[in-house]
Amino acid sequence: MVAMDGGIVSAVGGGVRRRSMRATIVGLLAVVVLAGSCSVPLLDDSANESTPADDPTGDDGQPADETAEGTDAGGTGTGGVGPLDRRPATCPFDVETVTEVECGVVTLPGGGEDPDFTVEIMFARFAATGEADAVEPDPVVFLHGGPGGRAVEDAPWIYDDVVAPHIASRDVILYDQRGGGRSTPELRCSSADLVSIRARAEAGTATRMVLAMEGALEECARRRFESGEIDPTAYSTIANVRDLVGLLAALDVDEYNIHGLSYGSRLAQAVLRDAPDGVRSVVLSGVYPTDVSPFHHVPATMETALDHIFVGCLADPDCGEALSDPWASFEALVADLDRKPTWVQGAPGRSEITPEVFDGDRFLAAVHGTLYARDGAGSITDLLIDVEAGDRSRLRRLADHSVGRPESLLTSLLVVCADEMAFPADRDDLIRPERQFLAEWVDPVGLLGANTPRYCDALGVDWPADGQDDPVTWEVPTLILAGAADPITPARWARLVADRLPRARLVVNPASTHDADSGWCASAALR
């Protein structure tokens, strides 16, 4: 899940009219907003001297022994029990493409209502590349997004953004949170996964697909929960905190630094609330505050992101001339797709994955997904310019790439429901009256939107209230990265967290969306 103010315009394609406008707008705003912001130390050692642990382990910061079976680390500080087993595992990527790395699996108590339930957490520990006397003992631990995402298998793709900025002086640990990636038990709900694909690709209204998703989740809950195959009460952010503490105990890590992205930023806040011992510094990107509900906010945050992009377009002479009223063009395209859904089955040039019907709801969902990366966000104005000129090839390509699903839809729901269902969620009223078409958008597979409470109810679990909606504060040095055109967590959320932390620095990148920890500026800030 998961962050904020500037301009993104791009030219994908040739022609003088569509020259690279992104460089013009983003370059201008970057000079104004980010001057002097790209040199932020991860850890101010002089201001945060480490305190020896009560029971030091003598960890030298190097990878632990390959086996530590039967290890019992005692209490975790969150009411859990230490790791039950640790064993080596084959890395699910080509280790020759990265630095020296150790992969393994740690077995941990599962929690929940079943005392015999356990989880296996897959990890990859990348060894620091610096000289021995320059390597610090406190590694960086990456908390991936989702919930239900993954990190270990994606290591080669996230290496430059997540590992490289830290690896000269510290080990970097990636792991898959319970129920996601290579960690087990795997939480698949095949019927709900199928509905999520059909919602993008097949004919049928979004509202009908919402009902289909509810039915699929009810069926999945009966099959997997009532049989005892899965303990649904064992999945939450609180459980993920316990897993992190248990994993670090198994790896003999006493002190560490956190890099949390998207949902990982929310998990990081919970760590600082429930188990802060040993945390030396924090990096948050795409910030999702603990005291903000994910329900109902998506249309308004997408409006903020599009506003940012369209303002940048109008500030550029070429883009402004070609697209005099971006919002009017955008709304007109949504209305046109609702009146005349396009790319029905059998249309010339339709690929195997192109939706049979690409209507307004599906278009908005595709735009929302495209906005997660700056390159995709930069293509939105070009798409509108092309459509007004009668060229829909770029729109067709957007449809071609709009089919997808979460890594683990069921894990995502279980964690979100456990975190949020006990607390009221007010409808977000930030959408401007003239843009109510956004408020009417229905996304059947949007798991951070207004349909989520219905999906939580369909699972039939009694979600307890654990005080997880309280704001969290801490004293350790913190760097917060935000993208001005992020469609899921706006910059104001990042500022909300930064303003209550005494040792936080906020960097809002006008050229970023949800990928605020990606690119040269973020890398420079992290080094």
XYZ file of C-alpha atoms in Angstrom:
527
model
C 0.000 0.000 0.000
C 1.024 3.142 0.229
C 3.213 8.911 -0.914
C 3.252 13.923 -2.661
C 3.577 18.001 -4.669
C 5.264 18.958 -8.295
C 4.839 18.005 -12.049
C 5.284 14.922 -14.178
C 4.849 15.100 -17.906
C 6.422 12.708 -20.388
C 6.610 12.170 -24.096
C 6.497 8.576 -25.192
C 6.695 8.723 -28.933
C 8.007 11.066 -31.572
C 6.966 14.371 -33.026
C 7.744 17.943 -32.098
C 4.410 18.256 -30.324
C 5.409 15.435 -27.956
C 9.013 16.227 -27.243
C 10.269 15.252 -23.761
C 8.260 17.639 -21.648
C 9.041 15.764 -18.441
C 12.576 17.156 -18.405
C 11.227 20.685 -18.698
C 8.634 20.523 -15.919
C 10.305 18.154 -13.514
C 13.708 19.716 -13.970
C 12.340 23.152 -13.133
C 10.468 22.000 -10.043
C 13.282 19.774 -8.851
C 15.649 22.735 -8.747
C 13.200 24.683 -6.616
C 12.014 21.955 -4.249
C 14.923 19.574 -3.861
C 17.988 21.779 -3.900
C 20.178 20.626 -1.050
C 17.885 17.722 -0.167
C 19.849 14.783 -1.575
C 22.513 14.307 1.044
C 20.873 12.822 4.110
C 22.899 10.361 6.215
C 21.101 7.160 7.108
C 22.370 7.338 10.651
C 23.840 10.198 12.665
C 26.134 8.146 14.878
C 27.271 11.141 16.875
C 23.700 11.982 17.822
C 22.542 8.435 18.477
C 25.210 6.509 20.330
C 24.243 2.888 20.590
C 23.439 1.467 24.011
C 24.908 -1.958 24.778
C 22.256 -4.655 24.977
C 21.490 -6.156 28.381
C 22.528 -9.551 27.043
C 25.001 -8.935 24.194
C 25.447 -11.765 21.730
C 28.798 -10.711 20.334
C 27.362 -10.316 16.843
C 29.983 -8.976 14.479
C 27.519 -8.022 11.762
C 28.444 -10.971 9.551
C 25.953 -13.626 8.409
C 25.157 -16.102 11.173
C 25.962 -19.807 11.009
C 24.059 -21.610 8.300
C 22.067 -23.647 10.817
C 20.756 -22.754 14.213
C 18.177 -25.439 14.748
C 16.154 -25.352 17.914
C 17.143 -21.780 18.706
C 14.944 -20.226 21.384
C 15.449 -16.496 21.658
C 12.994 -16.147 24.528
C 10.508 -13.304 24.556
C 10.333 -11.021 21.559
C 9.015 -7.967 23.319
C 5.666 -8.392 21.565
C 4.309 -11.339 23.482
C 5.734 -13.957 21.115
C 8.271 -16.759 21.331
C 11.650 -16.877 19.644
C 12.550 -18.739 16.434
C 11.960 -22.488 16.395
C 14.323 -23.394 13.581
C 16.645 -21.893 10.992
C 17.976 -23.619 7.904
C 19.738 -22.642 4.691
C 17.802 -22.383 1.444
C 18.587 -21.884 -2.217
C 18.282 -18.243 -3.249
C 15.442 -17.801 -5.777
C 17.627 -15.564 -7.951
C 21.054 -15.632 -9.562
C 23.461 -14.831 -6.721
C 26.233 -14.100 -9.216
C 24.404 -10.916 -10.214
C 24.685 -9.460 -6.722
C 27.119 -9.358 -3.830
C 27.765 -12.291 -1.471
C 24.393 -13.399 -0.141
C 23.000 -15.969 2.280
C 19.447 -17.249 1.869
C 17.514 -19.247 4.419
C 14.243 -20.005 6.141
C 13.327 -19.331 9.769
C 10.415 -21.167 11.385
C 8.444 -19.059 13.868
C 5.395 -19.555 16.075
C 2.314 -18.597 14.090
C 0.254 -17.086 16.896
C -3.484 -16.859 16.410
C -5.915 -19.310 17.960
C -4.082 -22.501 16.965
C -1.096 -23.114 19.301
C 0.492 -25.533 16.816
C 0.375 -23.151 13.855
C 3.819 -22.084 12.545
C 5.097 -19.935 9.691
C 8.288 -20.135 7.668
C 9.930 -16.835 6.768
C 12.244 -16.724 3.743
C 15.148 -14.275 3.967
C 18.178 -13.146 1.983
C 21.110 -11.462 3.741
C 23.463 -9.482 1.504
C 26.969 -9.082 2.924
C 28.484 -5.594 3.128
C 31.102 -5.019 0.440
C 33.379 -2.579 2.299
C 36.629 -3.326 4.052
C 36.165 -5.123 7.357
C 37.110 -2.073 9.431
C 34.529 0.028 7.542
C 31.583 -2.346 7.987
C 29.055 -1.467 10.680
C 27.444 -4.245 12.764
C 23.855 -2.959 12.412
C 22.295 -4.144 9.120
C 19.502 -2.495 7.139
C 16.278 -4.521 7.088
C 13.885 -3.900 4.188
C 10.145 -4.118 4.882
C 8.312 -4.662 1.595
C 4.874 -3.425 0.626
C 1.546 -5.109 0.204
C 0.527 -6.514 2.540
C 1.013 -9.765 0.704
C 3.933 -8.599 -1.425
C 7.408 -10.065 -1.681
C 11.064 -9.022 -1.604
C 13.404 -12.015 -1.814
C 12.504 -13.220 -5.294
C 12.510 -9.626 -6.541
C 15.981 -8.914 -5.156
C 17.666 -8.429 -8.566
C 15.025 -5.841 -9.550
C 15.018 -3.882 -6.277
C 18.743 -4.219 -5.635
C 19.708 -0.770 -6.950
C 17.082 1.031 -4.862
C 17.025 -1.061 -1.700
C 20.390 -2.792 -1.321
C 22.983 -0.742 -3.205
C 22.616 2.512 -1.202
C 23.559 0.719 2.039
C 25.713 -2.249 1.043
C 29.137 -0.594 1.229
C 28.937 -0.221 5.001
C 26.177 -2.556 6.202
C 24.589 -5.913 5.511
C 21.116 -5.664 4.004
C 18.391 -8.154 4.904
C 15.375 -8.805 2.683
C 12.586 -11.136 3.747
C 9.072 -12.112 2.704
C 6.407 -11.373 5.312
C 4.151 -14.235 6.349
C 1.720 -15.296 3.672
C 3.630 -13.562 0.870
C 6.421 -14.374 -1.555
C 8.408 -17.503 -0.622
C 7.246 -17.494 3.007
C 4.688 -20.095 4.028
C 1.960 -21.064 4.420
C 1.041 -19.702 1.021
C -2.312 -17.948 1.134
C -3.912 -18.446 -2.219
C -7.619 -18.141 -2.859
C -7.915 -19.339 -6.443
C -11.564 -18.364 -6.878
C -10.919 -14.785 -5.708
C -7.764 -14.594 -7.836
C -9.847 -15.618 -10.851
C -12.436 -12.924 -10.121
C -9.679 -10.311 -9.864
C -8.467 -11.243 -13.349
C -11.991 -11.388 -14.771
C -12.729 -7.952 -13.284
C -10.027 -6.504 -15.522
C -10.459 -8.636 -18.593
C -14.036 -9.832 -19.085
C -17.349 -8.222 -19.877
C -19.530 -7.319 -16.921
C -20.036 -4.284 -14.755
C -17.677 -3.487 -11.903
C -20.579 -3.692 -9.432
C -21.330 -7.244 -10.583
C -17.672 -8.131 -10.103
C -17.762 -6.782 -6.540
C -20.575 -9.233 -5.795
C -18.594 -12.009 -7.459
C -15.563 -11.177 -5.307
C -17.678 -11.316 -2.145
C -18.985 -14.740 -3.134
C -15.516 -16.047 -3.947
C -14.132 -14.883 -0.607
C -17.024 -16.464 1.293
C -16.369 -19.755 -0.511
C -12.652 -19.543 0.170
C -13.207 -18.809 3.864
C -15.497 -21.834 4.215
C -13.032 -24.098 2.454
C -9.776 -22.968 4.028
C -10.698 -21.499 7.409
C -13.372 -23.923 8.602
C -11.199 -26.900 7.667
C -8.391 -25.557 9.831
C -6.051 -25.301 6.862
C -5.453 -21.598 7.550
C -5.793 -19.723 10.842
C -7.141 -16.314 9.736
C -6.534 -14.733 13.150
C -2.780 -15.201 12.717
C -2.389 -12.508 10.054
C -2.024 -8.857 11.049
C 0.562 -6.124 11.359
C 1.052 -7.105 15.006
C 1.910 -10.638 13.865
C 4.312 -9.227 11.266
C 6.099 -7.286 14.019
C 6.580 -10.496 15.989
C 7.938 -12.213 12.887
C 10.511 -9.477 12.325
C 11.715 -9.706 15.922
C 11.920 -13.498 15.711
C 13.756 -13.378 12.382
C 16.352 -10.956 13.716
C 16.850 -13.128 16.795
C 17.535 -16.101 14.532
C 20.071 -14.000 12.591
C 21.782 -12.816 15.813
C 20.968 -9.174 15.080
C 20.756 -6.904 18.129
C 20.675 -3.498 16.442
C 19.409 -2.646 12.998
C 18.047 0.028 10.678
C 14.660 -0.094 8.916
C 13.825 0.733 5.301
C 10.044 0.477 4.992
C 8.205 0.940 1.689
C 4.442 1.394 1.306
C 2.769 -1.101 3.671
C 6.305 -1.644 4.953
C 6.215 1.932 6.246
C 3.124 1.063 8.288
C 4.814 -2.077 9.583
C 7.859 0.019 10.507
C 5.678 2.327 12.605
C 4.222 -0.692 14.388
C 7.749 -1.955 15.107
C 8.630 1.404 16.653
C 5.439 1.173 18.719
C 5.559 -2.467 19.839
C 9.215 -3.559 19.678
C 11.505 -0.515 19.360
C 14.559 -2.054 21.055
C 17.511 -2.182 18.707
C 16.161 0.154 16.007
C 18.863 2.735 15.249
C 17.387 4.616 12.275
C 14.390 4.528 9.954
C 13.730 5.227 6.270
C 10.071 5.431 5.240
C 8.869 5.706 1.656
C 5.267 5.882 0.452
C 4.151 6.563 4.008
C 0.937 4.996 5.252
C 0.273 6.300 8.801
C -1.110 3.964 11.448
C -3.882 6.456 12.239
C -5.180 6.709 8.643
C -7.702 4.193 7.342
C -7.247 2.814 3.826
C -10.995 2.725 3.220
C -12.559 5.311 0.892
C -9.467 7.460 0.251
C -8.283 6.129 -3.132
C -10.353 8.356 -5.471
C -9.252 11.490 -3.618
C -5.574 10.544 -3.585
C -5.702 9.747 -7.296
C -7.279 13.167 -7.848
C -4.325 14.744 -6.014
C -1.839 12.829 -8.172
C -3.571 13.765 -11.428
C -3.837 17.387 -10.300
C -0.083 17.419 -9.840
C 0.518 15.993 -13.313
C -1.982 18.269 -15.036
C -0.628 21.404 -13.354
C 2.800 20.431 -14.652
C 1.374 19.994 -18.134
C -0.257 23.431 -18.152
C 3.010 25.012 -16.981
C 4.785 23.663 -20.046
C 4.105 25.620 -23.288
C 3.994 22.554 -25.542
C 1.850 20.387 -23.284
C -0.404 23.287 -22.319
C -1.006 24.149 -25.954
C -1.780 20.548 -26.906
C -3.966 19.933 -23.850
C -5.611 23.167 -22.750
C -7.881 21.552 -20.119
C -6.451 18.173 -19.007
C -9.210 17.486 -16.487
C -11.952 18.089 -19.049
C -10.181 15.780 -21.513
C -9.740 13.114 -18.857
C -13.386 13.194 -17.736
C -14.588 13.195 -21.349
C -12.572 10.054 -22.060
C -14.032 8.291 -18.992
C -17.563 9.234 -20.095
C -16.881 8.138 -23.673
C -15.603 4.730 -22.522
C -18.710 4.319 -20.370
C -20.966 5.127 -23.324
C -19.010 3.047 -25.820
C -16.858 0.435 -24.071
C -14.077 -0.478 -26.445
C -12.004 -3.522 -27.376
C -14.803 -6.039 -27.261
C -13.880 -9.622 -28.041
C -12.732 -10.080 -31.605
C -11.715 -6.470 -32.180
C -8.873 -6.141 -34.731
C -5.480 -6.154 -33.088
C -6.795 -7.312 -29.723
C -4.145 -9.272 -27.850
C -4.847 -12.252 -25.617
C -4.665 -10.155 -22.450
C -6.539 -7.083 -23.656
C -9.824 -6.646 -21.748
C -12.909 -7.714 -23.653
C -14.524 -4.513 -22.407
C -12.511 -1.439 -21.484
C -15.000 0.953 -19.873
C -14.649 3.974 -17.591
C -14.159 1.955 -14.395
C -11.509 -0.242 -15.992
C -9.773 2.795 -17.466
C -9.625 4.515 -14.070
C -8.244 1.338 -12.489
C -5.611 1.086 -15.221
C -4.619 4.747 -14.748
C -4.379 4.222 -11.007
C -1.994 1.326 -11.496
C 0.026 3.260 -14.075
C 0.499 6.126 -11.627
C 2.523 3.923 -9.288
C 5.689 4.529 -11.337
C 6.952 7.866 -12.613
C 7.356 6.623 -16.186
C 3.751 5.489 -16.266
C 2.525 8.700 -14.689
C 4.397 10.671 -17.289
C 2.461 8.960 -20.074
C -1.012 10.092 -18.954
C -0.930 13.501 -20.628
C 0.492 11.988 -23.816
C -2.388 9.513 -23.857
C -4.945 12.329 -23.577
C -3.228 14.344 -26.327
C -3.246 11.311 -28.624
C -6.919 10.519 -27.967
C -7.947 14.093 -28.757
C -6.036 13.755 -32.019
C -7.934 10.558 -32.860
C -5.066 8.191 -32.039
C -6.047 5.496 -29.507
C -2.985 3.263 -29.846
C -1.562 4.442 -26.525
C -4.931 3.831 -24.863
C -4.897 0.319 -26.331
C -1.451 -0.292 -24.822
C -2.769 0.850 -21.444
C -5.591 -1.686 -21.757
C -3.110 -4.384 -22.751
C -1.206 -3.889 -19.492
C -4.154 -3.456 -17.151
C -4.628 -7.111 -16.231
C -3.025 -8.119 -12.964
C -3.591 -9.237 -9.411
C -1.990 -8.783 -5.985
C 0.822 -11.163 -5.070
C -1.397 -12.639 -2.359
C -4.894 -11.205 -2.360
C -5.952 -13.222 0.691
C -2.927 -12.193 2.753
C -3.546 -8.575 1.863
C -7.162 -8.752 2.957
C -6.480 -10.610 6.193
C -3.876 -8.073 7.310
C -5.872 -5.016 6.258
C -9.047 -6.350 7.866
C -7.270 -7.229 11.097
C -5.729 -3.765 11.226
C -8.806 -1.740 10.311
C -12.162 -3.459 10.753
C -12.500 -2.633 14.451
C -12.213 1.095 13.763
C -14.604 3.476 12.014
C -13.598 4.780 8.604
C -15.024 8.117 7.501
C -15.588 8.615 3.798
C -12.953 10.840 2.246
C -14.636 14.092 1.149
C -11.654 15.729 -0.510
C -12.826 15.218 -4.085
C -13.904 18.491 -5.650
C -17.580 18.744 -6.628
C -16.769 19.074 -10.319
C -14.896 15.751 -10.212
C -17.560 13.525 -8.732
C -17.009 11.047 -11.550
C -13.961 9.926 -9.548
C -16.084 9.349 -6.448
C -18.355 7.091 -8.529
C -15.462 4.903 -9.668
C -15.873 1.242 -8.666
C -12.743 -0.928 -8.595
C -13.638 -4.543 -7.728
C -10.067 -5.561 -6.910
C -8.991 -2.342 -5.201
C -8.151 -3.723 -1.764
C -7.597 -0.289 -0.224
C -10.931 1.180 -1.174
C -14.577 1.469 -0.241
C -15.311 -2.195 -1.068
C -12.781 -3.535 1.424
C -15.109 -3.639 4.443
C -17.534 -5.750 2.398
C -14.732 -8.152 1.533
C -13.641 -8.310 5.179
C -17.207 -9.176 6.214
C -17.290 -11.910 3.572
C -14.360 -13.651 5.281
C -16.482 -14.060 8.429
C -13.702 -13.433 10.968
C -14.250 -11.684 14.310
C -11.625 -8.953 13.996
C -10.365 -7.783 17.429
C -9.506 -4.179 18.309
C -5.856 -3.950 19.323
C -5.295 -0.184 19.398
C -3.555 -0.254 16.041
C -5.024 3.060 14.915
C -3.089 5.201 17.394
C -0.436 7.599 16.036
C 3.129 6.483 16.684
C 6.147 8.606 17.629
C 9.794 7.738 18.177
C 13.160 9.409 18.782
C 15.533 7.676 16.352
C 16.749 9.505 13.211
C 14.227 9.158 10.390
C 14.294 9.982 6.685
C 10.881 10.164 5.002
C 10.666 10.032 1.197
C 7.512 11.013 -0.669
C 6.477 11.314 -4.301
C 4.318 14.266 -5.268
C 2.178 12.274 -7.718
C 1.689 9.145 -5.624
C -1.848 7.832 -6.269
C -2.223 5.833 -3.058
C -0.566 7.785 -0.211
C -0.393 11.574 -0.596
C 2.429 13.812 0.581
C 0.221 15.123 3.365
C 0.378 11.677 4.987
C 4.162 11.788 4.910
C 4.056 15.257 6.449
C 1.611 14.050 9.101
C 4.152 11.486 10.270
C 7.175 13.773 9.875
C 5.598 16.595 11.876
C 5.256 14.469 14.995
C 8.786 13.071 14.936
C 11.500 15.189 16.594
C 14.330 13.785 14.443
C 12.703 13.362 11.043
C 13.568 14.859 7.678
C 11.011 14.860 4.864
C 12.019 14.903 1.196
C 9.149 15.358 -1.271
C 10.291 14.553 -4.802
C 8.165 16.358 -7.411
C 9.262 13.853 -10.059
C 8.155 10.727 -8.147
C 4.975 8.824 -7.545
C 4.837 5.700 -5.356
C 8.484 5.037 -6.254
C 9.898 7.811 -4.061
C 12.827 5.649 -2.913
C 13.858 5.016 -6.521
C 16.224 7.088 -8.638
C 19.372 9.143 -8.185
C 18.018 11.584 -5.612
C 16.680 8.910 -3.287
C 19.861 6.889 -3.674
C 21.952 9.927 -2.777
C 19.751 10.625 0.236
C 20.122 7.061 1.483
C 23.893 6.829 1.199
